[in-house]
Amino acid sequence: MRTLIYLLIGILFGITMFKSEAASWFRIYEMFKFESFHMYGIIGSALILGILFIQTIKRFEIKSFYGEKIVFTPKTKSFYRYLIGGIIFGLGWALAGACPGPMFTLVGAGYIPILVVIAGSIIGTFLYGILKDKIPH
Amino acid sequence: MIACILLLLIMLGKNFGMSSNLRTLCTLCGAGKTSDFFKFDWKTQKWNLIVVLGAIIGGYIGAHFLSNTSAVALNPETISDLKSFGFESAGTAYLPSEMFETSALLSFKNIILLILGGLFVGFGARYAGGCTSGHAISGLSNLQLPSLIAVIGFFIGGLTMIHLIFPLLF
């Protein structure tokens, strides 16, 4: 049952990513050129609603569907890892035109070369796992 | 819609973050032998892999059943910009055919660019502890300063790539 719920959430997510064009390489390029409001609209509207949802949950201590307390784990405090990691991610995001969610959506949409990007990102994650103790955090 | 997905996952006691799946996939490939970073019980992340499977199916549905045309209506300036870089498909396709048509796999340069793009995304996402969904949506929604720093980083990287590196690559 839970599996089915997660599958449906994923399907909803995939359709949203494809139809909103957030999975389009062109839209990412346009966003970084500041030549369209499109992507800012998608992320901005999600953000405004997201803030409202999370603040409401916190204020009224709303329980999850299973009656458990909802815990938000704060991100660990640091500066360099977020800035440097963010910059590296941004370079890849603009070049490949896809972030880790839409990448998988594009597989379903039938673009074969995206598999090369996914392979690259798995290797990248693996490299991080190996190098993590040697780089500043 | 994206915020609703975030809300659903939170209400199910989970969190919204897609790049963690890349780490889970590493563990599934046996990376636990090489680094403690990959030593965890992947079954605790099974729910997220199922979301990924759903995202693949969703992409198929979106592309095959819900779209008459998938051409992206770009800003005309963006189109002429891209054409000057040699992306003739700008304005008439969903993805640049020069990079994402199956025939583009015959270009050595293109394969290198795709791998590099993926490498940076994978490495950067884990280094920064999240990607667009984990930081720009979940993290910022929770008003996390680290996520703001990461998102600023995303933009520094993206702007550098498109304004400074693209002219050298294309």
Coordinates of C-alpha atoms in Angstrom, one line a residue:
Chain A
M1 CA 0.0 0.0 0.0
R2 CA 2.7 2.5 1.0
T3 CA 4.7 1.4 -2.1
L4 CA 1.7 2.3 -4.2
I5 CA 1.5 5.8 -2.6
Y6 CA 5.2 6.5 -3.3
L7 CA 4.8 5.3 -6.8
L8 CA 1.8 7.6 -7.4
I9 CA 3.7 10.5 -5.8
G10 CA 6.6 9.8 -8.2
I11 CA 4.3 9.6 -11.2
L12 CA 2.8 12.9 -10.2
F13 CA 6.3 14.4 -9.8
G14 CA 7.4 13.0 -13.2
I15 CA 4.4 14.4 -15.0
T16 CA 4.8 17.8 -13.3
M17 CA 8.5 18.0 -14.2
F18 CA 7.8 17.1 -17.8
K19 CA 4.7 19.3 -18.4
S20 CA 6.1 22.3 -16.5
E21 CA 9.2 22.1 -18.8
A22 CA 11.4 22.1 -15.7
A23 CA 13.0 19.1 -17.3
S24 CA 13.9 21.0 -20.4
W25 CA 17.5 21.8 -21.0
F26 CA 16.4 25.0 -22.9
R27 CA 14.4 26.3 -19.9
I28 CA 17.5 25.9 -17.6
Y29 CA 19.6 27.8 -20.1
E30 CA 17.0 30.5 -20.4
M31 CA 16.7 30.8 -16.6
F32 CA 20.5 31.4 -16.2
K33 CA 20.2 34.0 -18.9
F34 CA 17.4 35.7 -16.9
E35 CA 15.4 35.9 -20.2
S36 CA 12.2 34.3 -18.9
F37 CA 10.2 34.2 -15.7
H38 CA 9.2 30.6 -16.4
M39 CA 11.6 28.7 -14.0
Y40 CA 11.4 31.4 -11.4
G41 CA 7.7 31.1 -11.4
I42 CA 7.8 27.3 -10.9
I43 CA 10.4 27.4 -8.1
G44 CA 9.0 30.6 -6.5
S45 CA 5.4 29.4 -6.3
A46 CA 6.6 26.0 -4.9
L47 CA 8.7 27.9 -2.4
I48 CA 5.9 30.2 -1.2
L49 CA 3.5 27.3 -0.7
G50 CA 6.3 25.2 0.8
I51 CA 7.1 27.9 3.4
L52 CA 3.4 28.2 4.3
F53 CA 2.9 24.4 4.6
I54 CA 6.0 23.9 6.8
Q55 CA 5.4 26.8 9.0
T56 CA 1.8 25.7 9.6
I57 CA 3.0 22.2 10.4
K58 CA 5.5 23.6 12.9
R59 CA 3.2 26.1 14.5
F60 CA 0.3 23.7 15.0
E61 CA 2.5 20.6 15.6
I62 CA 0.5 18.7 13.0
K63 CA 1.2 14.9 13.1
S64 CA 1.9 12.8 10.1
F65 CA -0.7 10.6 8.5
Y66 CA 0.6 7.8 10.7
G67 CA 0.2 9.9 13.9
E68 CA 3.9 10.4 14.3
K69 CA 5.5 13.6 15.2
I70 CA 7.0 15.4 12.2
V71 CA 10.7 16.1 12.7
F72 CA 12.6 18.6 10.5
T73 CA 16.3 17.8 10.6
P74 CA 18.1 21.1 10.3
K75 CA 21.0 21.1 7.8
T76 CA 24.4 21.0 9.5
K77 CA 26.0 24.5 9.9
S78 CA 28.8 25.1 7.5
F79 CA 29.7 27.5 4.8
Y80 CA 32.3 26.0 2.4
R81 CA 30.6 22.8 1.6
Y82 CA 27.4 24.5 0.6
L83 CA 29.0 27.2 -1.4
I84 CA 31.6 25.0 -3.2
G85 CA 29.3 22.1 -3.5
G86 CA 26.6 24.4 -4.8
I87 CA 28.9 25.9 -7.4
I88 CA 30.0 22.5 -8.7
F89 CA 26.3 21.4 -8.8
G90 CA 25.4 24.6 -10.7
L91 CA 28.1 24.0 -13.3
G92 CA 26.7 20.6 -14.0
W93 CA 23.1 21.7 -13.8
A94 CA 23.7 24.3 -16.6
L95 CA 25.8 22.0 -18.7
A96 CA 23.6 18.9 -18.5
G97 CA 20.4 21.0 -18.2
A98 CA 18.9 18.6 -15.7
C99 CA 19.0 18.0 -12.0
P100 CA 18.6 14.7 -10.3
G101 CA 14.8 14.6 -10.4
P102 CA 14.1 15.6 -14.1
M103 CA 17.0 13.3 -15.2
F104 CA 14.8 10.3 -14.4
T105 CA 11.8 11.9 -15.9
L106 CA 13.7 12.3 -19.2
V107 CA 14.5 8.5 -19.2
G108 CA 10.8 7.9 -19.2
A109 CA 10.2 10.5 -21.9
G110 CA 12.6 8.4 -24.1
Y111 CA 15.8 10.4 -24.4
I112 CA 18.5 7.8 -24.4
P113 CA 21.6 10.1 -24.0
I114 CA 20.3 11.2 -20.5
L115 CA 21.4 7.7 -19.3
V116 CA 25.0 8.9 -19.9
V117 CA 24.3 11.9 -17.6
I118 CA 22.8 9.6 -15.0
A119 CA 25.8 7.3 -15.2
G120 CA 28.0 10.4 -14.8
S121 CA 26.1 11.6 -11.7
I122 CA 26.4 8.2 -10.1
I123 CA 30.1 8.2 -10.7
G124 CA 30.2 11.8 -9.3
T125 CA 28.4 10.7 -6.2
F126 CA 30.8 7.8 -5.8
L127 CA 33.8 10.1 -6.2
Y128 CA 32.4 12.3 -3.4
G129 CA 32.1 9.3 -1.2
I130 CA 35.7 8.4 -1.7
L131 CA 37.1 12.0 -1.4
K132 CA 34.8 13.3 1.3
D133 CA 37.3 13.1 4.1
K134 CA 39.9 15.0 2.1
I135 CA 37.9 18.0 1.1
P136 CA 36.8 21.0 3.3
H137 CA 33.3 20.9 4.7
Chain B
M1 CA 2.1 20.9 -7.6
I2 CA 5.7 20.7 -6.4
A3 CA 4.8 22.1 -3.0
C4 CA 2.0 19.5 -2.8
I5 CA 4.5 16.7 -3.4
L6 CA 6.6 18.2 -0.7
L7 CA 3.7 18.3 1.7
L8 CA 2.6 14.8 0.9
L9 CA 6.1 13.4 1.6
I10 CA 6.4 15.4 4.8
M11 CA 3.0 14.1 5.9
L12 CA 4.1 10.6 5.2
G13 CA 7.0 11.2 7.6
K14 CA 9.6 11.5 4.8
N15 CA 11.4 14.3 3.0
F16 CA 11.7 15.6 -0.5
G17 CA 15.1 15.2 -2.0
M18 CA 16.0 13.4 -5.3
S19 CA 19.8 13.3 -5.3
S20 CA 19.9 11.0 -2.2
N21 CA 18.9 8.3 -4.6
L22 CA 22.2 8.6 -6.4
R23 CA 23.9 7.6 -3.2
T24 CA 21.5 4.7 -2.7
L25 CA 22.3 3.6 -6.2
C26 CA 26.0 3.6 -5.4
T27 CA 25.4 1.5 -2.3
L28 CA 23.3 -0.9 -4.5
C29 CA 26.3 -1.2 -6.8
G30 CA 28.4 -2.3 -3.9
A31 CA 30.2 1.0 -3.0
G32 CA 29.9 0.2 0.7
K33 CA 33.2 -1.7 0.4
T34 CA 35.0 1.5 -0.6
S35 CA 33.7 4.2 1.7
D36 CA 31.7 4.4 5.0
F37 CA 29.6 7.0 3.2
F38 CA 27.9 4.2 1.3
K39 CA 27.5 1.9 4.2
F40 CA 23.9 2.1 5.2
D41 CA 20.9 0.0 4.8
W42 CA 19.5 0.8 1.4
K43 CA 16.2 -0.6 2.3
T44 CA 15.5 2.5 4.4
Q45 CA 15.7 4.5 1.2
K46 CA 13.5 2.1 -0.9
W47 CA 10.6 4.5 -0.7
N48 CA 12.6 7.1 -2.5
L49 CA 13.7 4.7 -5.2
I50 CA 10.0 4.0 -5.8
V51 CA 9.4 7.7 -6.2
V52 CA 12.2 7.7 -8.9
L53 CA 10.5 4.8 -10.6
G54 CA 7.3 6.8 -10.5
A55 CA 9.1 9.8 -12.0
I56 CA 10.3 7.7 -14.9
I57 CA 6.7 6.5 -15.5
G58 CA 5.5 10.1 -15.1
G59 CA 7.9 11.2 -17.8
Y60 CA 6.6 8.5 -20.1
I61 CA 3.0 9.5 -19.5
G62 CA 3.8 13.2 -19.8
A63 CA 5.7 12.8 -23.1
H64 CA 3.5 10.2 -24.8
F65 CA -0.1 10.8 -23.6
L66 CA -0.3 14.4 -22.4
S67 CA 1.6 16.3 -25.1
N68 CA 0.7 17.2 -28.6
T69 CA 3.7 19.3 -29.1
S70 CA 6.7 19.3 -26.8
A71 CA 8.4 22.3 -28.3
V72 CA 9.4 24.8 -25.6
A73 CA 8.3 28.4 -26.3
L74 CA 11.5 30.2 -25.5
N75 CA 12.2 33.8 -25.4
P76 CA 13.2 34.8 -29.0
E77 CA 16.4 36.3 -27.8
T78 CA 17.3 33.0 -26.1
I79 CA 16.6 31.2 -29.4
S80 CA 18.9 33.4 -31.5
D81 CA 21.5 33.1 -28.8
L82 CA 21.4 29.3 -28.9
K83 CA 21.4 29.2 -32.7
S84 CA 24.7 31.2 -32.6
F85 CA 26.1 28.4 -30.5
G86 CA 24.9 25.9 -33.1
F87 CA 21.8 24.7 -31.3
E88 CA 19.5 24.7 -34.3
S89 CA 16.7 22.9 -32.5
A90 CA 16.1 25.8 -30.1
G91 CA 12.4 26.7 -30.1
T92 CA 11.3 23.6 -31.9
A93 CA 12.1 20.8 -29.5
Y94 CA 12.0 19.9 -25.8
L95 CA 15.7 19.1 -25.5
P96 CA 18.5 20.1 -27.9
S97 CA 18.7 17.4 -30.5
E98 CA 22.4 18.1 -30.8
M99 CA 22.8 16.7 -27.3
F100 CA 19.9 14.4 -26.6
E101 CA 18.9 12.7 -29.8
T102 CA 20.1 9.1 -29.8
S103 CA 22.3 10.0 -32.8
A104 CA 24.1 12.5 -30.6
L105 CA 25.8 9.6 -28.9
L106 CA 28.0 9.3 -32.0
S107 CA 29.7 12.6 -31.1
F108 CA 32.7 12.0 -28.8
K109 CA 32.6 15.6 -27.6
N110 CA 29.0 15.3 -26.7
I111 CA 29.5 12.2 -24.7
I112 CA 32.3 13.9 -22.7
L113 CA 30.0 16.9 -22.1
L114 CA 27.2 14.7 -20.9
I115 CA 29.4 12.7 -18.6
L116 CA 31.0 15.9 -17.2
G117 CA 27.6 17.5 -16.6
G118 CA 26.5 14.4 -14.7
L119 CA 29.8 14.2 -12.7
F120 CA 29.4 17.8 -11.5
V121 CA 25.8 17.3 -10.7
G122 CA 26.4 14.1 -8.7
F123 CA 29.6 15.3 -6.9
G124 CA 28.2 18.8 -6.2
A125 CA 24.8 17.5 -5.0
R126 CA 26.4 15.3 -2.4
Y127 CA 29.1 17.8 -1.4
A128 CA 26.4 20.5 -0.9
G129 CA 24.1 17.9 0.8
G130 CA 21.2 18.4 -1.6
C131 CA 20.1 19.4 -5.1
T132 CA 17.3 21.6 -6.4
S133 CA 14.6 19.6 -4.6
G134 CA 16.5 19.2 -1.3
H135 CA 17.8 22.7 -1.0
A136 CA 15.9 25.1 -3.3
I137 CA 12.5 23.6 -2.4
S138 CA 12.7 21.7 0.9
G139 CA 15.6 23.6 2.5
L140 CA 14.4 27.1 1.6
S141 CA 10.8 26.2 2.6
N142 CA 12.2 25.3 6.0
L143 CA 14.1 28.7 6.0
Q144 CA 17.5 27.0 6.3
L145 CA 20.5 29.3 5.8
P146 CA 22.7 26.5 4.5
S147 CA 20.2 26.0 1.7
L148 CA 20.3 29.6 0.8
I149 CA 24.1 29.5 0.6
A150 CA 23.8 26.3 -1.6
V151 CA 21.2 27.9 -3.9
I152 CA 23.5 31.0 -4.3
G153 CA 26.2 28.5 -5.2
F154 CA 24.0 26.8 -7.8
F155 CA 23.6 30.2 -9.5
I156 CA 27.2 31.1 -9.3
G157 CA 28.0 27.8 -11.0
G158 CA 25.2 28.0 -13.5
L159 CA 25.9 31.6 -14.5
T160 CA 29.7 30.8 -14.9
M161 CA 28.9 27.8 -17.1
I162 CA 26.5 29.6 -19.4
H163 CA 28.2 33.0 -19.7
L164 CA 31.9 32.1 -19.4
I165 CA 32.3 28.5 -20.3
F166 CA 29.6 28.0 -23.0
P167 CA 31.3 30.4 -25.4
L168 CA 34.5 28.3 -25.1
L169 CA 32.6 24.9 -25.6
F170 CA 30.3 25.7 -28.5

